[in-house]
Amino acid sequence: MGKGTKAVRGGVRHVDEKVGPVVEPIYQSSLFMYRDPEVKEVPHTIPLKYSREDNPTVYAVETKMAELEGGAAALGFSSGMAAITTVLIALGKPGSRIVMPLDVYGSTLVFMEMFSKYGINITITDPGTESVIKALDKGADFVFVESVSNPLLRVYDIPSIVRAAKDVGAVVIVDNTLATPIGMTPLEHGTDIVIHSATKYLSGHNDAVAGFMVGGDVNLVNTVWDWRRVLGTIMEPQTAFLVDRGLKTLHVRMKAHEENARAVAEFLSEHPKVKRVYYPCLPNHETYEVARKLLRNCGGIVSFEVKGSMEDAMRVYRSVKLIIPSVSFGGVESIITHPGTTTHRHWTPDMKARAGIRDNLLRLSVGLEDVEDVIEDLDRALRSVP
Ligand code: PLP
């Protein structure tokens, strides 16, 4: 089956033959009839008993995600951060060594700092595939990267990282939030675990907070399941319904996001008030060759530096009318973010310099409005720069 068919029709459904719903119902039930107390505690087996462990609506979307990522099994979480923290708490041990680059999502870095109090050794490398591979040479138990980083959209060379990780026996975890399974399926390159913030493109409508892990090995997923049911970090059934509905149009939305984002990137590249544009599929991007090799869809995010100071970037940020100034990305509405004062506001100047985050940088999540209107709004906002 193709990605579109999997997105629309994939996953296990709990069909009620008598009523015959086409859509998986929202099983808003915290408990299920459980007549046989001898039943073993095995993930996802019917009879289910309690929605902190498993829920049919959540299971339907989990199985769809496993199919989309080409994994053995998936777990749904209450947020992307719930997925990341539950996976690392489940698999890490005192003394575990984790390698990750500086340009992972900010709260992932914050968690790593918190997690180190349990005797976990964290190595934060400079951004880029080469720095990660160099750090792996010294040995590691886990490596964590984002397939496409944020906000500068570096594409990590996942097959090369997997090779280096396997040489030292490290588990490879890839946050695939920006790429989505439409853009890349890291498990096919030998990754062990894929993570998602489903808050972004997977749900796609800025109306749900959710996350996933997908594993290539069912035993690994079951280990995390055991921790999820104790930590209580499972996705809500209502949210699972929204995510499942979003997933049904993921392939179509990603095509449209990419088309709009390309047009915006090309417009900005020619604009006299723009210093630099970051889009993974523009030939001037530092990881363009890796993107050409690995990305099937270039995504909907375009970052750009305004010619001038932070104040000039903030003028653009405050002048947009159609585009919404906010945080997050991946929804149908176009959103503009100033990383320097939001996602990266607690970073030291040295960290920002190492990651290449400048004060005049803006990140644009290009939505699905008519792109001419988005471009007109940007053009008007850029004209506010003296
Ligand atoms: N991973 C990436 C790449 C993100 O951008 C985010 C949030 O912005 C997360 C994980 C965390 O996801 P959530 O906000 O759903 O917890």
Tab-separated table of C-alpha atoms and ligand atoms in Angstrom:
chain	number	residue	atom	x	y	z
A	1	MET	CA	0.000	0.000	0.000
A	2	GLY	CA	1.156	3.525	-0.724
A	3	LYS	CA	1.592	6.217	1.934
A	4	GLY	CA	-1.722	7.882	0.967
A	5	THR	CA	-3.678	4.650	1.307
A	6	LYS	CA	-2.007	3.913	4.653
A	7	ALA	CA	-2.771	7.454	5.867
A	8	VAL	CA	-6.451	7.206	4.925
A	9	ARG	CA	-7.193	3.542	5.562
A	10	GLY	CA	-4.369	2.128	7.681
A	11	GLY	CA	-4.386	0.965	11.291
A	12	VAL	CA	-6.437	-1.537	13.219
A	13	ARG	CA	-10.124	-0.663	13.485
A	14	HIS	CA	-12.463	-1.976	16.140
A	15	VAL	CA	-15.395	-2.577	13.829
A	16	ASP	CA	-18.840	-2.796	15.341
A	17	GLU	CA	-20.537	-4.962	12.703
A	18	LYS	CA	-24.028	-3.985	13.879
A	19	VAL	CA	-23.600	-0.205	13.675
A	20	GLY	CA	-20.881	-0.231	11.015
A	21	PRO	CA	-19.076	3.101	11.523
A	22	VAL	CA	-16.601	4.015	8.800
A	23	VAL	CA	-14.519	6.032	11.245
A	24	GLU	CA	-12.930	4.608	14.395
A	25	PRO	CA	-15.184	5.790	17.266
A	26	ILE	CA	-13.847	7.770	20.220
A	27	TYR	CA	-13.767	5.191	23.010
A	28	GLN	CA	-14.158	7.711	25.805
A	29	SER	CA	-14.066	5.039	28.467
A	30	SER	CA	-11.475	4.914	31.211
A	31	LEU	CA	-12.137	1.230	31.877
A	32	PHE	CA	-13.285	-1.869	30.016
A	33	MET	CA	-15.065	-5.002	31.148
A	34	TYR	CA	-12.473	-7.379	32.440
A	35	ARG	CA	-13.992	-10.735	33.321
A	36	ASP	CA	-10.900	-12.867	33.294
A	37	PRO	CA	-8.394	-11.740	35.930
A	38	GLU	CA	-5.988	-14.464	34.758
A	39	VAL	CA	-5.307	-12.573	31.518
A	40	LYS	CA	-1.620	-11.629	31.298
A	41	GLU	CA	-0.543	-8.010	31.114
A	42	VAL	CA	0.450	-7.864	27.486
A	43	PRO	CA	0.268	-4.631	25.485
A	44	HIS	CA	-2.803	-4.140	23.325
A	45	THR	CA	-4.484	-7.464	24.035
A	46	ILE	CA	-8.244	-7.568	24.171
A	47	PRO	CA	-9.784	-7.521	26.711
A	48	LEU	CA	-8.331	-4.117	27.474
A	49	LYS	CA	-8.855	-3.004	31.012
A	50	TYR	CA	-7.795	0.585	31.654
A	51	SER	CA	-7.176	3.577	29.386
A	52	ARG	CA	-3.947	4.582	31.114
A	53	GLU	CA	-2.531	1.388	29.604
A	54	ASP	CA	-4.325	1.022	26.284
A	55	ASN	CA	-7.352	2.466	24.529
A	56	PRO	CA	-8.912	1.317	21.238
A	57	THR	CA	-8.999	4.800	19.633
A	58	VAL	CA	-5.369	5.334	20.618
A	59	TYR	CA	-4.453	1.867	19.364
A	60	ALA	CA	-6.090	2.582	15.984
A	61	VAL	CA	-3.884	5.632	15.440
A	62	GLU	CA	-0.797	3.863	16.844
A	63	THR	CA	-1.117	1.040	14.337
A	64	LYS	CA	-1.598	3.562	11.525
A	65	MET	CA	1.592	5.371	12.589
A	66	ALA	CA	3.523	2.084	12.702
A	67	GLU	CA	2.420	1.425	9.126
A	68	LEU	CA	3.301	4.923	7.938
A	69	GLU	CA	6.799	4.757	9.460
A	70	GLY	CA	7.345	1.122	8.477
A	71	GLY	CA	7.785	0.081	12.116
A	72	ALA	CA	6.853	-3.024	14.108
A	73	ALA	CA	4.696	-1.082	16.590
A	74	ALA	CA	3.990	2.434	17.829
A	75	LEU	CA	2.866	4.104	21.040
A	76	GLY	CA	0.815	7.289	21.356
A	77	PHE	CA	1.708	9.892	23.988
A	78	SER	CA	0.146	12.985	25.520
A	79	SER	CA	2.757	15.183	23.773
A	80	GLY	CA	5.978	14.977	21.813
A	81	MET	CA	7.876	15.649	25.050
A	82	ALA	CA	5.972	12.810	26.766
A	83	ALA	CA	7.215	10.510	23.992
A	84	ILE	CA	10.831	11.690	24.286
A	85	THR	CA	10.986	11.581	28.086
A	86	THR	CA	9.176	8.245	28.437
A	87	VAL	CA	11.447	6.572	25.863
A	88	LEU	CA	14.639	7.859	27.504
A	89	ILE	CA	13.474	7.102	31.050
A	90	ALA	CA	12.442	3.599	29.937
A	91	LEU	CA	15.670	2.735	28.137
A	92	GLY	CA	18.344	4.780	29.932
A	93	LYS	CA	20.307	3.488	32.938
A	94	PRO	CA	22.686	5.184	35.365
A	95	GLY	CA	25.930	5.521	33.417
A	96	SER	CA	24.230	5.543	29.986
A	97	ARG	CA	25.967	7.803	27.505
A	98	ILE	CA	23.733	9.855	25.188
A	99	VAL	CA	25.068	11.848	22.239
A	100	MET	CA	22.973	14.609	20.664
A	101	PRO	CA	23.638	17.776	18.700
A	102	LEU	CA	22.940	21.261	20.035
A	103	ASP	CA	20.224	21.960	17.458
A	104	VAL	CA	17.634	19.521	18.840
A	105	TYR	CA	14.359	20.965	20.167
A	106	GLY	CA	14.938	23.224	23.186
A	107	SER	CA	12.888	21.224	25.712
A	108	THR	CA	14.700	18.038	24.657
A	109	LEU	CA	17.944	19.746	25.691
A	110	VAL	CA	16.384	20.953	28.952
A	111	PHE	CA	15.228	17.400	29.723
A	112	MET	CA	18.738	16.071	29.084
A	113	GLU	CA	20.104	18.493	31.655
A	114	MET	CA	17.453	17.327	34.167
A	115	PHE	CA	18.019	13.684	33.280
A	116	SER	CA	21.758	13.918	33.970
A	117	LYS	CA	20.993	14.050	37.726
A	118	TYR	CA	20.190	10.312	37.482
A	119	GLY	CA	23.753	9.540	36.416
A	120	ILE	CA	23.170	9.777	32.680
A	121	ASN	CA	26.118	11.208	30.723
A	122	ILE	CA	25.079	13.623	28.014
A	123	THR	CA	27.384	14.816	25.236
A	124	ILE	CA	26.019	17.809	23.335
A	125	THR	CA	27.898	18.221	20.063
A	126	ASP	CA	28.025	21.097	17.603
A	127	PRO	CA	25.238	20.886	15.011
A	128	GLY	CA	25.786	18.657	11.996
A	129	THR	CA	26.257	15.007	11.077
A	130	GLU	CA	30.066	15.116	11.246
A	131	SER	CA	30.157	16.399	14.838
A	132	VAL	CA	27.717	13.685	15.918
A	133	ILE	CA	29.747	10.935	14.228
A	134	LYS	CA	32.960	12.264	15.793
A	135	ALA	CA	31.381	12.104	19.258
A	136	LEU	CA	30.115	8.560	18.597
A	137	ASP	CA	33.691	7.451	17.941
A	138	LYS	CA	34.311	7.829	21.695
A	139	GLY	CA	31.497	5.359	22.461
A	140	ALA	CA	27.808	5.844	23.314
A	141	ASP	CA	24.693	3.937	24.321
A	142	PHE	CA	22.225	6.253	22.562
A	143	VAL	CA	22.348	8.837	19.844
A	144	PHE	CA	19.439	11.258	19.440
A	145	VAL	CA	19.085	13.505	16.397
A	146	GLU	CA	16.308	15.240	14.488
A	147	SER	CA	16.125	14.160	10.831
A	148	VAL	CA	15.509	17.810	9.925
A	149	SER	CA	16.557	20.311	12.582
A	150	ASN	CA	14.808	23.431	13.643
A	151	PRO	CA	14.915	26.393	12.907
A	152	LEU	CA	17.821	26.129	10.417
A	153	LEU	CA	16.521	22.959	8.737
A	154	ARG	CA	19.757	20.982	8.646
A	155	VAL	CA	19.105	17.509	7.256
A	156	TYR	CA	21.032	14.882	9.220
A	157	ASP	CA	22.609	12.053	7.274
A	158	ILE	CA	20.720	9.277	9.064
A	159	PRO	CA	22.320	6.291	7.214
A	160	SER	CA	25.834	7.572	8.113
A	161	ILE	CA	24.831	8.184	11.747
A	162	VAL	CA	23.288	4.687	11.937
A	163	ARG	CA	26.542	3.138	10.610
A	164	ALA	CA	28.660	5.022	13.180
A	165	ALA	CA	26.201	4.176	15.982
A	166	LYS	CA	26.101	0.477	15.126
A	167	ASP	CA	29.925	0.378	15.204
A	168	VAL	CA	29.809	1.316	18.900
A	169	GLY	CA	26.523	-0.479	19.721
A	170	ALA	CA	24.451	2.674	20.276
A	171	VAL	CA	20.652	2.781	19.965
A	172	VAL	CA	19.596	5.353	17.341
A	173	ILE	CA	16.631	7.606	18.145
A	174	VAL	CA	15.437	10.010	15.451
A	175	ASP	CA	12.923	12.783	16.033
A	176	ASN	CA	11.154	12.849	12.650
A	177	THR	CA	8.716	15.666	13.476
A	178	LEU	CA	9.727	18.093	10.729
A	179	ALA	CA	10.215	15.535	7.962
A	180	THR	CA	7.110	13.452	8.779
A	181	PRO	CA	6.891	9.919	7.344
A	182	ILE	CA	6.022	11.542	4.016
A	183	GLY	CA	9.469	13.182	3.872
A	184	MET	CA	11.585	10.438	5.428
A	185	THR	CA	11.179	7.049	7.126
A	186	PRO	CA	14.293	6.717	9.332
A	187	LEU	CA	13.533	3.098	10.308
A	188	GLU	CA	14.255	2.040	6.727
A	189	HIS	CA	17.813	3.391	7.238
A	190	GLY	CA	18.341	1.245	10.349
A	191	THR	CA	17.160	3.665	13.037
A	192	ASP	CA	15.865	1.891	16.156
A	193	ILE	CA	13.267	4.407	17.324
A	194	VAL	CA	11.398	7.245	15.656
A	195	ILE	CA	9.805	10.018	17.720
A	196	HIS	CA	7.161	12.541	16.714
A	197	SER	CA	5.531	15.600	18.087
A	198	ALA	CA	2.114	14.878	16.540
A	199	THR	CA	1.178	18.400	17.627
A	200	LYS	CA	2.763	19.545	14.354
A	201	TYR	CA	2.192	18.139	10.834
A	202	LEU	CA	0.687	14.775	11.853
A	203	SER	CA	-2.416	16.312	13.423
A	204	GLY	CA	-1.841	19.366	11.237
A	205	HIS	CA	-4.595	21.744	12.372
A	206	ASN	CA	-3.110	23.426	15.455
A	207	ASP	CA	-5.790	21.800	17.621
A	208	ALA	CA	-4.076	18.870	19.354
A	209	VAL	CA	-1.032	18.207	21.543
A	210	ALA	CA	0.266	14.664	21.079
A	211	GLY	CA	3.303	12.488	20.395
A	212	PHE	CA	4.433	9.069	19.149
A	213	MET	CA	7.270	6.647	19.337
A	214	VAL	CA	7.609	4.041	16.596
A	215	GLY	CA	10.013	1.128	16.969
A	216	GLY	CA	11.520	-1.344	14.549
A	217	ASP	CA	11.508	-4.026	17.266
A	218	VAL	CA	8.333	-4.912	19.133
A	219	ASN	CA	10.222	-5.864	22.331
A	220	LEU	CA	11.735	-2.406	22.527
A	221	VAL	CA	8.264	-0.871	22.105
A	222	ASN	CA	6.843	-3.166	24.788
A	223	THR	CA	9.550	-2.056	27.234
A	224	VAL	CA	8.505	1.548	26.659
A	225	TRP	CA	4.820	0.544	26.952
A	226	ASP	CA	5.526	-0.784	30.447
A	227	TRP	CA	6.921	2.616	31.453
A	228	ARG	CA	4.174	4.566	29.703
A	229	ARG	CA	1.441	2.786	31.651
A	230	VAL	CA	3.155	3.539	34.956
A	231	LEU	CA	4.101	7.123	34.075
A	232	GLY	CA	0.616	7.730	32.641
A	233	THR	CA	1.886	9.503	29.529
A	234	ILE	CA	-0.564	7.904	27.068
A	235	MET	CA	-2.505	9.956	24.490
A	236	GLU	CA	-6.139	10.876	25.250
A	237	PRO	CA	-8.839	9.153	23.107
A	238	GLN	CA	-10.298	12.511	21.941
A	239	THR	CA	-6.815	13.588	20.873
A	240	ALA	CA	-6.220	10.247	19.144
A	241	PHE	CA	-9.356	10.901	17.098
A	242	LEU	CA	-8.080	14.349	16.055
A	243	VAL	CA	-4.635	12.984	15.198
A	244	ASP	CA	-6.164	10.138	13.185
A	245	ARG	CA	-8.330	12.613	11.285
A	246	GLY	CA	-5.277	14.772	10.615
A	247	LEU	CA	-3.240	11.795	9.415
A	248	LYS	CA	-5.844	11.024	6.748
A	249	THR	CA	-4.749	14.111	4.795
A	250	LEU	CA	-1.045	14.122	5.766
A	251	HIS	CA	0.227	13.164	2.296
A	252	VAL	CA	-1.953	15.775	0.588
A	253	ARG	CA	-1.146	18.496	3.105
A	254	MET	CA	2.611	17.846	2.932
A	255	LYS	CA	2.546	18.215	-0.853
A	256	ALA	CA	0.698	21.520	-0.540
A	257	HIS	CA	2.926	22.758	2.340
A	258	GLU	CA	5.992	21.987	0.231
A	259	GLU	CA	4.609	23.721	-2.838
A	260	ASN	CA	3.727	26.854	-0.851
A	261	ALA	CA	7.013	26.840	1.076
A	262	ARG	CA	9.076	26.573	-2.118
A	263	ALA	CA	7.259	29.574	-3.575
A	264	VAL	CA	7.841	31.547	-0.351
A	265	ALA	CA	11.525	30.508	-0.216
A	266	GLU	CA	12.035	31.631	-3.811
A	267	PHE	CA	10.251	34.936	-3.161
A	268	LEU	CA	12.343	35.621	-0.044
A	269	SER	CA	15.590	34.671	-1.827
A	270	GLU	CA	15.020	37.555	-4.258
A	271	HIS	CA	13.825	40.079	-1.686
A	272	PRO	CA	16.094	43.112	-1.094
A	273	LYS	CA	15.267	43.200	2.668
A	274	VAL	CA	16.211	39.543	3.207
A	275	LYS	CA	19.811	38.593	3.947
A	276	ARG	CA	19.606	34.810	3.879
A	277	VAL	CA	17.020	32.078	3.370
A	278	TYR	CA	17.098	28.577	4.868
A	279	TYR	CA	15.066	25.912	3.067
A	280	PRO	CA	16.408	22.330	2.848
A	281	CYS	CA	15.792	22.045	-0.884
A	282	LEU	CA	17.385	25.334	-1.927
A	283	PRO	CA	20.806	24.582	-3.467
A	284	ASN	CA	22.518	27.135	-1.164
A	285	HIS	CA	21.513	25.233	2.015
A	286	GLU	CA	24.509	23.651	3.798
A	287	THR	CA	22.903	20.163	3.769
A	288	TYR	CA	21.338	20.395	0.300
A	289	GLU	CA	23.125	17.272	-0.956
A	290	VAL	CA	21.915	15.216	2.032
A	291	ALA	CA	18.395	16.536	1.476
A	292	ARG	CA	18.533	15.485	-2.170
A	293	LYS	CA	19.601	12.023	-1.104
A	294	LEU	CA	17.169	11.491	1.781
A	295	LEU	CA	14.159	13.804	1.670
A	296	ARG	CA	11.077	12.880	-0.342
A	297	ASN	CA	9.341	16.092	0.689
A	298	CYS	CA	11.118	19.320	1.668
A	299	GLY	CA	8.497	20.413	4.170
A	300	GLY	CA	6.696	23.633	4.890
A	301	ILE	CA	9.178	25.598	6.999
A	302	VAL	CA	11.275	28.456	5.670
A	303	SER	CA	13.605	30.414	7.959
A	304	PHE	CA	15.159	33.704	6.941
A	305	GLU	CA	17.392	36.472	8.235
A	306	VAL	CA	16.127	39.993	7.754
A	307	LYS	CA	18.708	42.463	6.454
A	308	GLY	CA	19.454	44.511	9.574
A	309	SER	CA	19.154	44.064	13.320
A	310	MET	CA	16.882	42.178	15.697
A	311	GLU	CA	14.666	45.282	15.789
A	312	ASP	CA	14.211	45.010	12.016
A	313	ALA	CA	13.247	41.334	12.308
A	314	MET	CA	10.781	42.250	15.067
A	315	ARG	CA	9.277	44.927	12.781
A	316	VAL	CA	8.479	42.193	10.252
A	317	TYR	CA	7.193	39.926	13.027
A	318	ARG	CA	4.837	42.642	14.294
A	319	SER	CA	3.724	43.826	10.844
A	320	VAL	CA	2.288	40.611	9.414
A	321	LYS	CA	-1.507	40.572	9.261
A	322	LEU	CA	-2.510	37.243	7.718
A	323	ILE	CA	0.416	35.248	9.105
A	324	ILE	CA	0.051	34.617	12.842
A	325	PRO	CA	2.929	35.585	15.159
A	326	SER	CA	3.244	32.671	17.571
A	327	VAL	CA	5.187	29.484	18.316
A	328	SER	CA	4.940	25.922	16.934
A	329	PHE	CA	4.538	24.901	13.301
A	330	GLY	CA	3.025	22.323	10.985
A	331	GLY	CA	-0.606	23.462	10.959
A	332	VAL	CA	-2.774	24.779	8.139
A	333	GLU	CA	-2.364	28.372	9.414
A	334	SER	CA	0.871	30.194	8.512
A	335	ILE	CA	2.803	30.994	11.687
A	336	ILE	CA	5.840	33.246	12.118
A	337	THR	CA	8.232	32.797	15.054
A	338	HIS	CA	11.197	34.791	16.298
A	339	PRO	CA	13.442	32.048	17.721
A	340	GLY	CA	15.704	34.546	19.526
A	341	THR	CA	12.899	35.654	21.886
A	342	THR	CA	10.822	32.455	22.032
A	343	THR	CA	12.247	28.962	21.499
A	344	HIS	CA	15.863	30.061	22.088
A	345	ARG	CA	15.397	32.921	24.551
A	346	HIS	CA	17.256	31.186	27.412
A	347	TRP	CA	20.245	30.291	25.261
A	348	THR	CA	23.562	31.971	25.972
A	349	PRO	CA	25.100	34.056	23.149
A	350	ASP	CA	27.753	31.337	22.815
A	351	MET	CA	25.156	28.576	22.345
A	352	LYS	CA	23.295	30.693	19.775
A	353	ALA	CA	26.538	31.354	17.896
A	354	ARG	CA	27.424	27.622	17.885
A	355	ALA	CA	23.961	26.745	16.556
A	356	GLY	CA	23.930	29.630	14.042
A	357	ILE	CA	20.812	31.291	15.526
A	358	ARG	CA	21.046	35.032	14.856
A	359	ASP	CA	18.850	37.759	16.352
A	360	ASN	CA	17.536	38.765	12.922
A	361	LEU	CA	16.296	35.212	12.182
A	362	LEU	CA	12.602	34.466	11.673
A	363	ARG	CA	11.002	31.058	11.176
A	364	LEU	CA	7.955	30.784	8.976
A	365	SER	CA	5.705	27.736	9.033
A	366	VAL	CA	4.029	28.124	5.672
A	367	GLY	CA	0.398	27.082	5.924
A	368	LEU	CA	-2.190	26.180	3.337
A	369	GLU	CA	-3.658	29.607	2.605
A	370	ASP	CA	-3.327	30.744	-1.025
A	371	VAL	CA	0.400	31.338	-1.286
A	372	GLU	CA	-0.049	34.667	-3.120
A	373	ASP	CA	-1.742	36.015	0.020
A	374	VAL	CA	1.073	34.769	2.267
A	375	ILE	CA	3.672	36.341	-0.032
A	376	GLU	CA	1.776	39.635	-0.191
A	377	ASP	CA	1.593	39.736	3.612
A	378	LEU	CA	5.336	39.048	3.889
A	379	ASP	CA	6.170	41.646	1.277
A	380	ARG	CA	4.127	44.279	3.093
A	381	ALA	CA	5.758	43.365	6.432
A	382	LEU	CA	9.253	43.447	4.918
A	383	ARG	CA	8.563	46.927	3.554
A	384	SER	CA	8.379	48.123	7.186
A	385	VAL	CA	12.166	47.580	7.401
A	386	PRO	CA	13.908	50.919	6.757
B	1	PLP	N1	10.328	17.583	18.783
B	1	PLP	C1	10.353	18.657	17.982
B	1	PLP	C2	11.241	18.651	16.787
B	1	PLP	C3	9.584	19.782	18.272
B	1	PLP	O1	9.633	20.860	17.490
B	1	PLP	C4	8.751	19.756	19.431
B	1	PLP	C5	7.905	20.896	19.782
B	1	PLP	O2	7.991	21.965	19.214
B	1	PLP	C6	8.771	18.612	20.235
B	1	PLP	C7	9.554	17.545	19.883
B	1	PLP	C8	7.933	18.541	21.469
B	1	PLP	O3	6.623	18.300	21.109
B	1	PLP	P1	5.341	18.704	21.999
B	1	PLP	O4	5.277	20.204	22.000
B	1	PLP	O5	4.219	18.036	21.295
B	1	PLP	O6	5.601	18.178	23.352
